[in-house]
Coordinates of C-alpha atoms in Angstrom, one line a residue:
X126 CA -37.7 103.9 -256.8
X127 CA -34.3 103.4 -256.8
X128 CA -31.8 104.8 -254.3
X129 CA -28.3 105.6 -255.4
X130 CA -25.2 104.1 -253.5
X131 CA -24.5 108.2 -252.4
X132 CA -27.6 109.1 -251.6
X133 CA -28.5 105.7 -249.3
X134 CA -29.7 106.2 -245.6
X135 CA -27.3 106.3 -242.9
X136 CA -26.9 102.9 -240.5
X137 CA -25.5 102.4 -237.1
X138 CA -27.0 103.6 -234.1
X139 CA -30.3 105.7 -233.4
X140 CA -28.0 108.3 -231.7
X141 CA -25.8 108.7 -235.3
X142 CA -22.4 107.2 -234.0
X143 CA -22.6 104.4 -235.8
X144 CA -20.1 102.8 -238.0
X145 CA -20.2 104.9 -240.4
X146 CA -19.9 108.0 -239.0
X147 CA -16.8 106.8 -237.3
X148 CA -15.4 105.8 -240.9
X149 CA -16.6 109.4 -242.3
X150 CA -15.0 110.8 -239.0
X151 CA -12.1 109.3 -239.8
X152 CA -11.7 109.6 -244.2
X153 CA -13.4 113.4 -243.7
X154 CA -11.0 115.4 -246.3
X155 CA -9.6 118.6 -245.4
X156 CA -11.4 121.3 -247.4
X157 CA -14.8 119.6 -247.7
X158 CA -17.6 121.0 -246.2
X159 CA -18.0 120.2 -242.7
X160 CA -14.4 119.5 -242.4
X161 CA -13.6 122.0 -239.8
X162 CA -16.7 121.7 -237.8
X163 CA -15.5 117.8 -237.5
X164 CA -12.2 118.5 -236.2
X165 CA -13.7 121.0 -233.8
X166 CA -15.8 118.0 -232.1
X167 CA -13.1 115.7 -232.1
X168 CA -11.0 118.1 -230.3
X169 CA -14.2 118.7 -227.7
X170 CA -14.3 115.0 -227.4
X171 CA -10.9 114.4 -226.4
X172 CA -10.8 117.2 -224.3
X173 CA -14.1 115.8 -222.3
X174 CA -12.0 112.7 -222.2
X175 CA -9.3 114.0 -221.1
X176 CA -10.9 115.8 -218.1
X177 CA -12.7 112.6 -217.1
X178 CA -9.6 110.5 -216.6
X179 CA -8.3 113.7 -214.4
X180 CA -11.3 113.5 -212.0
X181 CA -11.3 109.5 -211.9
X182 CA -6.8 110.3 -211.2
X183 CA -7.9 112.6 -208.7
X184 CA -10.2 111.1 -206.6
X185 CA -8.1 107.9 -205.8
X186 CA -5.2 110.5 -205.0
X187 CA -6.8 112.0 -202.4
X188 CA -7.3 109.3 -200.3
X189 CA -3.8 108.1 -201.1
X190 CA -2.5 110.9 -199.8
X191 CA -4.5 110.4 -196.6
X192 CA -3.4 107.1 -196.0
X193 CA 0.7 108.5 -196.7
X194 CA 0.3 111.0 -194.2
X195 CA -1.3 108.6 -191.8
X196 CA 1.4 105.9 -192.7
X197 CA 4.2 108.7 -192.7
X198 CA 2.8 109.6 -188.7
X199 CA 2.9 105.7 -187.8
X200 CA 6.6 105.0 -189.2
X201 CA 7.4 108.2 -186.8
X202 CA 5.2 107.1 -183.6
X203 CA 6.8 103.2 -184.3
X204 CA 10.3 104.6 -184.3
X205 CA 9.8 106.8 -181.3
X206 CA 8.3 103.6 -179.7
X207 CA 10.9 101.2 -180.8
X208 CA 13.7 103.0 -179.1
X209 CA 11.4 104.0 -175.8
X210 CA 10.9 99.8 -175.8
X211 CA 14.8 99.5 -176.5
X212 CA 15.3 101.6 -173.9
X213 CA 13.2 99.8 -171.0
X214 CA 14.6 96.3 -172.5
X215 CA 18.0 98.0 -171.3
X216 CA 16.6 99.2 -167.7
X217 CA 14.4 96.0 -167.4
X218 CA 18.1 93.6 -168.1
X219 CA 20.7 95.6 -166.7
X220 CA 19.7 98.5 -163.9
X221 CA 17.1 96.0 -162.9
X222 CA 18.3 92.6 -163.4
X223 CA 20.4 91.1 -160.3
X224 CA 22.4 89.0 -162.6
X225 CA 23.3 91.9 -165.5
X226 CA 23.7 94.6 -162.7
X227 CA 26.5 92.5 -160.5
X228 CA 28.2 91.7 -164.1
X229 CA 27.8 95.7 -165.1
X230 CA 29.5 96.7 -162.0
X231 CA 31.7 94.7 -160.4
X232 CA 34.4 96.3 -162.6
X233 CA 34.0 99.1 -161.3
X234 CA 36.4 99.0 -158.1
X235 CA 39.1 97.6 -160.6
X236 CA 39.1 101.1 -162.2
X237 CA 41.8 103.1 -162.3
X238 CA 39.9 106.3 -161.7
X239 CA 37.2 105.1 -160.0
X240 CA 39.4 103.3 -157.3
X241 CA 41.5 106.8 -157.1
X242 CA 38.1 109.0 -156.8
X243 CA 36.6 106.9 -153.8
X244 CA 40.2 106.7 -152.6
X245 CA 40.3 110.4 -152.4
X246 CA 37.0 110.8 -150.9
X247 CA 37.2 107.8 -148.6
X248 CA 40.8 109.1 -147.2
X249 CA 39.0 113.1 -146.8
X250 CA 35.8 111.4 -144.6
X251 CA 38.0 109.3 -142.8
X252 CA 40.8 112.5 -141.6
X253 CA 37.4 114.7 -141.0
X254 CA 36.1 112.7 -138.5
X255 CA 39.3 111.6 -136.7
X256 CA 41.1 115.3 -137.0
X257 CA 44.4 112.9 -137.2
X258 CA 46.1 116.2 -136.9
X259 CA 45.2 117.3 -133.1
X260 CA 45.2 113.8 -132.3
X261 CA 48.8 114.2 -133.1
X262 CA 49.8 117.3 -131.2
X263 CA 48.0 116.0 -128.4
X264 CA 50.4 113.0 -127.7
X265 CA 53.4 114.3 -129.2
X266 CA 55.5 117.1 -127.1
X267 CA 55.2 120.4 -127.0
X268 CA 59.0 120.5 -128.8
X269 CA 58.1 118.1 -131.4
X270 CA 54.6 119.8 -132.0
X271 CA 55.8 120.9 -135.8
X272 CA 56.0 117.8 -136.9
X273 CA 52.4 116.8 -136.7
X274 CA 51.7 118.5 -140.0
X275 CA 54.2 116.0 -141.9
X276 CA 53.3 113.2 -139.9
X277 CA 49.6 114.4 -140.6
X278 CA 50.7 114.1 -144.7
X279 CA 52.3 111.0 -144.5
X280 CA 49.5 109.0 -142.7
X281 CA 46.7 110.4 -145.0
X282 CA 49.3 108.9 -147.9
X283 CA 49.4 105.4 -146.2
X284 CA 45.2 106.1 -145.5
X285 CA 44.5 106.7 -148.9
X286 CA 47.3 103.3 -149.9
X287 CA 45.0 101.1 -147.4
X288 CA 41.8 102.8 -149.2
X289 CA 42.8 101.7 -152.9
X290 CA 44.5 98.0 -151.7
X291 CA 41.5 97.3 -150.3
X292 CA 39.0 98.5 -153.4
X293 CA 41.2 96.6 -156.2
X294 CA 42.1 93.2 -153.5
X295 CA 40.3 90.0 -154.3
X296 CA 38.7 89.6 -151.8
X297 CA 36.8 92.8 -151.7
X298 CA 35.9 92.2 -155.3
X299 CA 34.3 88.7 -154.0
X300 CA 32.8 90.9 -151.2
X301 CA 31.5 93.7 -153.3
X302 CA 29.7 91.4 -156.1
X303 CA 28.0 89.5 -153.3
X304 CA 27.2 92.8 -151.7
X305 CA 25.2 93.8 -154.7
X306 CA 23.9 90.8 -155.3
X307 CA 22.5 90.9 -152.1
X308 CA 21.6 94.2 -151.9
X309 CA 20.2 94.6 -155.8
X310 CA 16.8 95.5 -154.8
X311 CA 18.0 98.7 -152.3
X312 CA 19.4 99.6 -155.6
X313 CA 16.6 98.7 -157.6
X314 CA 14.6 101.4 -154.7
X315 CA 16.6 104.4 -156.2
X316 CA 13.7 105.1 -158.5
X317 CA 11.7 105.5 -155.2
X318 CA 14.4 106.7 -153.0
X319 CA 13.9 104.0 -150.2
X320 CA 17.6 102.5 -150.7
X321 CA 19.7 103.0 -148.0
X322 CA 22.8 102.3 -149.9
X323 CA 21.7 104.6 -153.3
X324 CA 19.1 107.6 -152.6
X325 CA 17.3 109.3 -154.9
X326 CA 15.4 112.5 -153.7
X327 CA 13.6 114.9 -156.0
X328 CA 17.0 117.0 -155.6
X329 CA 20.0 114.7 -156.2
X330 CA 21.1 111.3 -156.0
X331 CA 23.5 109.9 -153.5
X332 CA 26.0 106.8 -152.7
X333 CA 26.6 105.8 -148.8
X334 CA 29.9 104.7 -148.7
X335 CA 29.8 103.8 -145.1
X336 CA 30.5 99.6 -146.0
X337 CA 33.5 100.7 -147.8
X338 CA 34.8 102.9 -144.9
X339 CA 34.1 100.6 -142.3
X340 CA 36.5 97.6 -144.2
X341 CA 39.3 100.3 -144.3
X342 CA 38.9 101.2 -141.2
X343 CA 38.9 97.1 -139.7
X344 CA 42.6 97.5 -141.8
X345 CA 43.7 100.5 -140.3
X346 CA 43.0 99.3 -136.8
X347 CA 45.4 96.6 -137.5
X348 CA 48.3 98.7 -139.7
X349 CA 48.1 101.6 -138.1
X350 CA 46.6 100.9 -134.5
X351 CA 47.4 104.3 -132.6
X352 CA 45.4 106.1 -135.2
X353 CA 43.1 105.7 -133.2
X354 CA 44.2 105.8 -129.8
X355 CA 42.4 102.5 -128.7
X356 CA 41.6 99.1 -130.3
X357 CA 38.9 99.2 -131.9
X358 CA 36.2 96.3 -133.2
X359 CA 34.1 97.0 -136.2
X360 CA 31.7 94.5 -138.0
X361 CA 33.2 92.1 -140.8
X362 CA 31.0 93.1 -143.9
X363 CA 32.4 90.4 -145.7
X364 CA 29.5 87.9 -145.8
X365 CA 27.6 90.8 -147.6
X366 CA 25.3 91.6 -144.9
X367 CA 25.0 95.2 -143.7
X368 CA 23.8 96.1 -140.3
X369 CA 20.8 98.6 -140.0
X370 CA 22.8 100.6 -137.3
X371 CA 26.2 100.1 -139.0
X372 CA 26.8 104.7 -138.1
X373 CA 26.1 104.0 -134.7
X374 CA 28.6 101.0 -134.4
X375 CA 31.1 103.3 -136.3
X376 CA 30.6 106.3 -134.0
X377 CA 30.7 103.8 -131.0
X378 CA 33.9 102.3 -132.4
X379 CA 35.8 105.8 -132.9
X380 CA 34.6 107.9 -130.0
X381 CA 32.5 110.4 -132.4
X382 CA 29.7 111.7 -133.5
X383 CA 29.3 111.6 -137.3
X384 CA 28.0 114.2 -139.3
X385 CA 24.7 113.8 -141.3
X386 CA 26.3 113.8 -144.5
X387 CA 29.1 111.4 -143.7
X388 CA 30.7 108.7 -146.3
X389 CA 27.3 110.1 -148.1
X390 CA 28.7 111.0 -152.2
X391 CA 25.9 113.4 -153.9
X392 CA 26.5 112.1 -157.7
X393 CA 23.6 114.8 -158.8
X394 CA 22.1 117.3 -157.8
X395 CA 19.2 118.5 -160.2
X396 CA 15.2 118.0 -160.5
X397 CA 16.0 116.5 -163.8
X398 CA 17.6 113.2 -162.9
X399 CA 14.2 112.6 -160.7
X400 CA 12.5 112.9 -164.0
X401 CA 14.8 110.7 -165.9
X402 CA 14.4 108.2 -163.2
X403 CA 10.5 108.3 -163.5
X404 CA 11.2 108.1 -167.2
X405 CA 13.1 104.4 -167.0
X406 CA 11.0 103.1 -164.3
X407 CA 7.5 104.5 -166.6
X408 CA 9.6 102.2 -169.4
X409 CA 10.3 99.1 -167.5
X410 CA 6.5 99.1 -166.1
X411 CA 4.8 99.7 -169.4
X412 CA 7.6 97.6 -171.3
X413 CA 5.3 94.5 -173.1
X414 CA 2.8 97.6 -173.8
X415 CA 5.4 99.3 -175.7
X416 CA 6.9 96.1 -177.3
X417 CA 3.3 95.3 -178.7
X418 CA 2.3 98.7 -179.6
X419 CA 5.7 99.3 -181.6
X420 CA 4.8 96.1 -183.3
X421 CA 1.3 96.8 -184.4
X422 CA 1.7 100.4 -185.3
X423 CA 4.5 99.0 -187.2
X424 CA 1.8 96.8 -189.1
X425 CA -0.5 99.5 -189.3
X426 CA 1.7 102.0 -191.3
X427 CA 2.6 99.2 -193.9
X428 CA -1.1 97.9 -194.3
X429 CA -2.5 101.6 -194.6
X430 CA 0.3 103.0 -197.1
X431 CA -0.2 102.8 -200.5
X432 CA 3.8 103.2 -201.4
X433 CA 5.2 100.5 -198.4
X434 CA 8.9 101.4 -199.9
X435 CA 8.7 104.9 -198.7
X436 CA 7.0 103.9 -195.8
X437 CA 10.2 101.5 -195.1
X438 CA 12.9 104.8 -196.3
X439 CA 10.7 106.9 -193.5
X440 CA 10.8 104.5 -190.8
X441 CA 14.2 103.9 -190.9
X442 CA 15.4 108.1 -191.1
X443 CA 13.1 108.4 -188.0
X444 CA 14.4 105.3 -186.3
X445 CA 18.0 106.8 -186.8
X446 CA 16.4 110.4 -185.8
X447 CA 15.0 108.3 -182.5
X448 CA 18.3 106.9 -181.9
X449 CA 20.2 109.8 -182.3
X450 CA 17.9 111.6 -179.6
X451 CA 18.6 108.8 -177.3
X452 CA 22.0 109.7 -177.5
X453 CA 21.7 113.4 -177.3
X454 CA 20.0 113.0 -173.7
X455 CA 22.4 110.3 -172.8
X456 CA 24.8 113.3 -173.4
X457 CA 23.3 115.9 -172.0
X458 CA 22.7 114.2 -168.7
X459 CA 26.3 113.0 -168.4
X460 CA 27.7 116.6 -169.3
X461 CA 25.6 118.2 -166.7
X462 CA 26.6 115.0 -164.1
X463 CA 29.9 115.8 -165.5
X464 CA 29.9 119.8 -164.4
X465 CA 28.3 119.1 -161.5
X466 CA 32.0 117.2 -160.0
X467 CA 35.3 119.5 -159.2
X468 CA 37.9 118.7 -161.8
X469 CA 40.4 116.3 -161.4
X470 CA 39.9 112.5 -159.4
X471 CA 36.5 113.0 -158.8
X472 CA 35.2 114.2 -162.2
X473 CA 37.4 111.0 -163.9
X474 CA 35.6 108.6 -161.4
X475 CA 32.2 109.5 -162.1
X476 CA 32.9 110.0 -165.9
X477 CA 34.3 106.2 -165.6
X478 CA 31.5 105.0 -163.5
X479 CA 29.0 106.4 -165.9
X480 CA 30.7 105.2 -169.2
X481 CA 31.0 101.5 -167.6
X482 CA 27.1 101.6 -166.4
X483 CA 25.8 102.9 -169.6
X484 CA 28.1 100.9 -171.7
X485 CA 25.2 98.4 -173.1
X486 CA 22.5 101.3 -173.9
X487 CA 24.9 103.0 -176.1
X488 CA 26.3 99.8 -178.0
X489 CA 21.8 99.1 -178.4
X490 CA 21.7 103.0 -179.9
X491 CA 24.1 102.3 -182.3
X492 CA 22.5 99.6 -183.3
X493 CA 19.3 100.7 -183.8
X494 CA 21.3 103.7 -185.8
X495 CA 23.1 101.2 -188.2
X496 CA 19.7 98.9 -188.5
X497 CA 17.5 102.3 -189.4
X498 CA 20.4 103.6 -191.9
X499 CA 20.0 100.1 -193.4
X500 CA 16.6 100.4 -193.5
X501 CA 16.5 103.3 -195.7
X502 CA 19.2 102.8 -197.9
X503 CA 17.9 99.1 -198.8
X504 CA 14.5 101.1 -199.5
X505 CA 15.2 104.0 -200.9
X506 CA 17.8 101.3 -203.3
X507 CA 15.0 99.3 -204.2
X508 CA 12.8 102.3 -205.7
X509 CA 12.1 103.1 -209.2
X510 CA 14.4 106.6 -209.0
X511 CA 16.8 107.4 -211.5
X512 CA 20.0 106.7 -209.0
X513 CA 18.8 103.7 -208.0
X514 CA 17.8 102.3 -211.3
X515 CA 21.3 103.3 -212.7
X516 CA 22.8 101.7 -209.4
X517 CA 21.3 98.3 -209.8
X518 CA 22.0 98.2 -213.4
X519 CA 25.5 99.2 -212.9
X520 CA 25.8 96.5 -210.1
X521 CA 24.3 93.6 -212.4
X522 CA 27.0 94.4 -215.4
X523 CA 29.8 94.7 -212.8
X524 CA 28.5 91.3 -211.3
X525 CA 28.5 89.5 -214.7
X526 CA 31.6 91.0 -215.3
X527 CA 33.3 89.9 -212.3
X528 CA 31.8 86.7 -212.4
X529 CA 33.2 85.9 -215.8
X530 CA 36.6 87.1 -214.5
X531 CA 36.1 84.4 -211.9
X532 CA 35.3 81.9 -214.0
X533 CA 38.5 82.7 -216.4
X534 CA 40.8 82.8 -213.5
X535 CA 39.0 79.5 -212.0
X536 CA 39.8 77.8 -215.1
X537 CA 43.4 79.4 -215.1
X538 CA 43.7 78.5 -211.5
X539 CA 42.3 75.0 -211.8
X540 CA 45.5 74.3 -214.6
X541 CA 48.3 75.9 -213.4
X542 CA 48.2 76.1 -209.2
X543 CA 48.5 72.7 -208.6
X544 CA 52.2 73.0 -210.4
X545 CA 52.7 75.9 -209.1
X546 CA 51.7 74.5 -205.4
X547 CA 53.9 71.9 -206.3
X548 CA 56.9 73.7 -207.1
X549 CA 56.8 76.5 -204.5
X550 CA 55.4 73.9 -201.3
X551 CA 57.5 75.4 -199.1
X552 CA 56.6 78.9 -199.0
X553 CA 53.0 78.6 -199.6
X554 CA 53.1 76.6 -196.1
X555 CA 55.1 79.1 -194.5
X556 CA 52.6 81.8 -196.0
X557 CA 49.7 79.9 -194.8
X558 CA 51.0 79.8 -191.1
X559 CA 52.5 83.6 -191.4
X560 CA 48.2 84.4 -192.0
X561 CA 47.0 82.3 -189.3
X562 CA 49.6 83.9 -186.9
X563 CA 48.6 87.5 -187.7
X564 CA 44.7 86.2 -187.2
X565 CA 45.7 85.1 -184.1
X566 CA 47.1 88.2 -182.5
X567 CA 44.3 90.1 -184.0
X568 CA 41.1 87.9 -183.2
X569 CA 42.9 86.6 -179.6
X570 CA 39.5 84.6 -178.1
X571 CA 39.9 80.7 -177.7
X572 CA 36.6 80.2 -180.2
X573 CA 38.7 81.8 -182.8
X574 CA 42.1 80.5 -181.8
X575 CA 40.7 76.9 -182.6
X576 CA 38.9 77.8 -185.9
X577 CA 42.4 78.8 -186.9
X578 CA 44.0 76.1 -185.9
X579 CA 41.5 73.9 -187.3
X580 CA 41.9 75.9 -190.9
X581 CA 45.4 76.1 -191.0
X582 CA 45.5 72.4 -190.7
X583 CA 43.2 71.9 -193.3
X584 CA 45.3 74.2 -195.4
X585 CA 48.4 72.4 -194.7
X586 CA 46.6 69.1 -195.6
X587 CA 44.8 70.6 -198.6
X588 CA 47.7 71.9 -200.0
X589 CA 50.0 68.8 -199.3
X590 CA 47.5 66.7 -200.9
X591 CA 47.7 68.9 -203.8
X592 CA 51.1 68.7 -204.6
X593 CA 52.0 65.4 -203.7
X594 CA 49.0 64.1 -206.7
X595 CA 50.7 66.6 -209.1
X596 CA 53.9 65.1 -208.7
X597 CA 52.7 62.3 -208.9
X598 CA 50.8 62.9 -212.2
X599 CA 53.6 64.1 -213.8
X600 CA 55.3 61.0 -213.3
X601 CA 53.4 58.6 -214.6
X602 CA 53.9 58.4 -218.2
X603 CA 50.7 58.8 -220.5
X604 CA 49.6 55.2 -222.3
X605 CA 51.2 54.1 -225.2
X606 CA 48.4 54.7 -228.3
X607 CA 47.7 51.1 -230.3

């Protein structure tokens, strides 16, 4: 029996989706039989389909959306730890380094309002122990008894003269440098409050400025010697060295007893500089600890992030966020040092001392403000966004564009300067030195003096050379053709 073409058995898989169902899936006319039931299954296949790629989507973007947030934490626990390691890199080379502290502070006494603040203060301990006053109406007559208040004036004036000569002299800037040299490590004890020079209690912080008062006093005894009614002999602090009993030979020297708080400067006086203290010291102790965990949590966030650009854009904003609180508590703690201190010589000596002293911290937390901002422009630049895109496809056309200018101008350069060297020789040298004269005033080191001098003779050479062969060249006559 014969089968007709139309009526032959369907091939193709046992489970009907063979080829050609496929081909009558595909050729199925509208309006035949069967049509609509066709469409109906296609539309419930692709719809299946569709929901299967969602769930296979969905899975993966759950975990990679764990491992952002983990990422996102470990960019902000790496910036927090990059500045805290900053910040004990500072106390570990300057507050605790001999070397950086004596170069950090020796300044200091050349201050203008420092030297007037412990000038002040110096000239007020000295007149409350001696009571320069009473000494006076007790040699001068009864008669003349009225003018011990002037006289009283005028010698605090030449006091308080002695006082500043002897904190901005050279030799008491060779004596104070090799004083804290010497005694760096008393300094280093403030953390624990076991200096005897710089104390730190739980309360405040304080400065002995007995040394100090004992040189003026030396000078006093020989400008002024009836100040004090007798000769008097005083150790010679110069060699650095500060005697353990240094009040006692004071009071024996003067003929009084000095008060507890003598020559002794409370800088602060609040709970929370004992806690900043702690802070620095913590810092400096657990320093390589904080140095290699900023590094490997650094690591960490860029191995377990699945988008390392925004990683990069969210490490930088925190490490400018870090920064920024840096100097927030920098702030803080000066502005409440800064209330702390009567108005006038006192307050503009402290708010010098502190501004020299914390000089370096502040230039590292700008820094690490520029280096984050840079951070997360360069990543956030470097991302498939619509500004970005748009940016670096605006910077490549202007690139080419400029760099054809260049090359136009090159070639326009390359055949008319020489003659134009040549014919104006005078004032492009005279141009050339008038640039390397206003570089110099501006950029006034020796390093950069001699690079200028060393490029504005090449440019005199260059520039010479120039002109001479173009004169030259126009001289000699072409060859004769044939």
């Amino acid at each position: 029996m014969t089968i007709p073409p139309s009526e032959s058995p369907p091939t193709g898989s046992p489970d009907g989706t063979g080829p050609e169902d496929e081909r009558v899936e595909e050729t199925a006319p509208v309006g035949v039989p069967g049509s609509e039931e066709i469409e109906r299954l296609r539309a419930e296949v692709a719809a299946l389909r569709a929901q299967l790629e969602g769930e296979r989507r969905r899975r993966p973007s759950r975990g990679g959306a764990i491992r952002r947030g983990v990422a996102a934490v470990l960019a902000v626990v790496a910036a927090f730890a990059l500045v805290t390691s900053v910040v004990g890199l500072w106390a570990a080379t300057t507050t605790l380094n001999t070397d950086r502290w004596v170069a950090t502070v020796a300044p200091l006494p050349q201050d203008p309002k420092v030297n007037a603040a412990v000038a002040e203060y110096s000239t007020t301990e000295v007149f409350r122990v001696l009571d320069v006053e009473q000494r006076l109406r007790t040699v001068l007559p009864e008669q003349a008894a009225f003018v011990a208040g002037p006289l009283t004036a005028q010698i605090r004036e030449q006091v308080r003269k002695t006082v500043q000569n002897v904190l901005g002299s050279d030799r008491f800037q060779v004596i104070w440098v090799e004083l804290n040299r010497q005694l760096h490590q008393k300094v280093v004890d403030v953390v624990e409050g076991e200096s005897n020079v710089v104390t730190a209690r739980e309360d405040s912080v304080q400065i002995d400025l007995l040394p100090l008062i004992n040189q003026v006093l030396r000078q006093l005894s020989d400008q002024l010697p009836t100040l004090f009614g007798k000769e008097i002999t005083l150790p010679d602090l110069s060699s650095g060295a500060i005697p353990e009993n240094l009040r006692l030979r004071v009071e024996e020297a003067l003929g009084v007893t000095l008060p507890a708080d003598f020559a002794t400067f409370t800088v602060y006086d609040s709970g929370q500089l004992w806690e900043v203290q702690q802070a620095v010291a913590s810092a400096k102790r657990y320093l390589a600890l904080f140095v290699a965990g900023t590094i490997l949590l650094l690591l960490a966030a860029f191995v377990v992030s699945p988008q390392r650009r925004r990683t990069a854009v969210q490490f930088g904003l925190w490490l400018v966020v870090a920064a920024v609180t840096v100097t927030v508590v920098l702030r803080a703690v000066r502005r409440e040092i800064l209330e702390a201190m009567p108005a006038g010589v006192y307050h503009d000596g402290v708010d010098a001392a502190m501004t020299t002293v914390f000089r370096l911290l502040r230039e590292r937390d700008v820094q690490l403000i520029v280096i984050g901002s840079a951070i997360a422009l360069l990543a956030y630049l470097a991302g498939p966004g619509r500004f970005p895109v748009w940016l670096r496809h605006s910077a490549a056309r202007w690139t080419a564009a400029g760099w054809r200018r260049v090359r136009a101008g090159s070639v326009v350069v390359a055949a008319r300067g020489p003659g134009f060297i040549a014919r104006n020789l005078d004032p492009v040298r005279v141009g050339g030195l008038v640039v390397a004269i206003l570089l110099a005033l501006v950029l006034s080191s020796w390093t950069s003096l001699l690079v200028i001098v060393v490029l504005l003779v090449a440019y005199e050479v260059a520039v010479t050379l120039i002109a001479h062969r173009h004169t030259e060249a126009e001289r000699t006559p072409p060859p004769a053709l044939g």
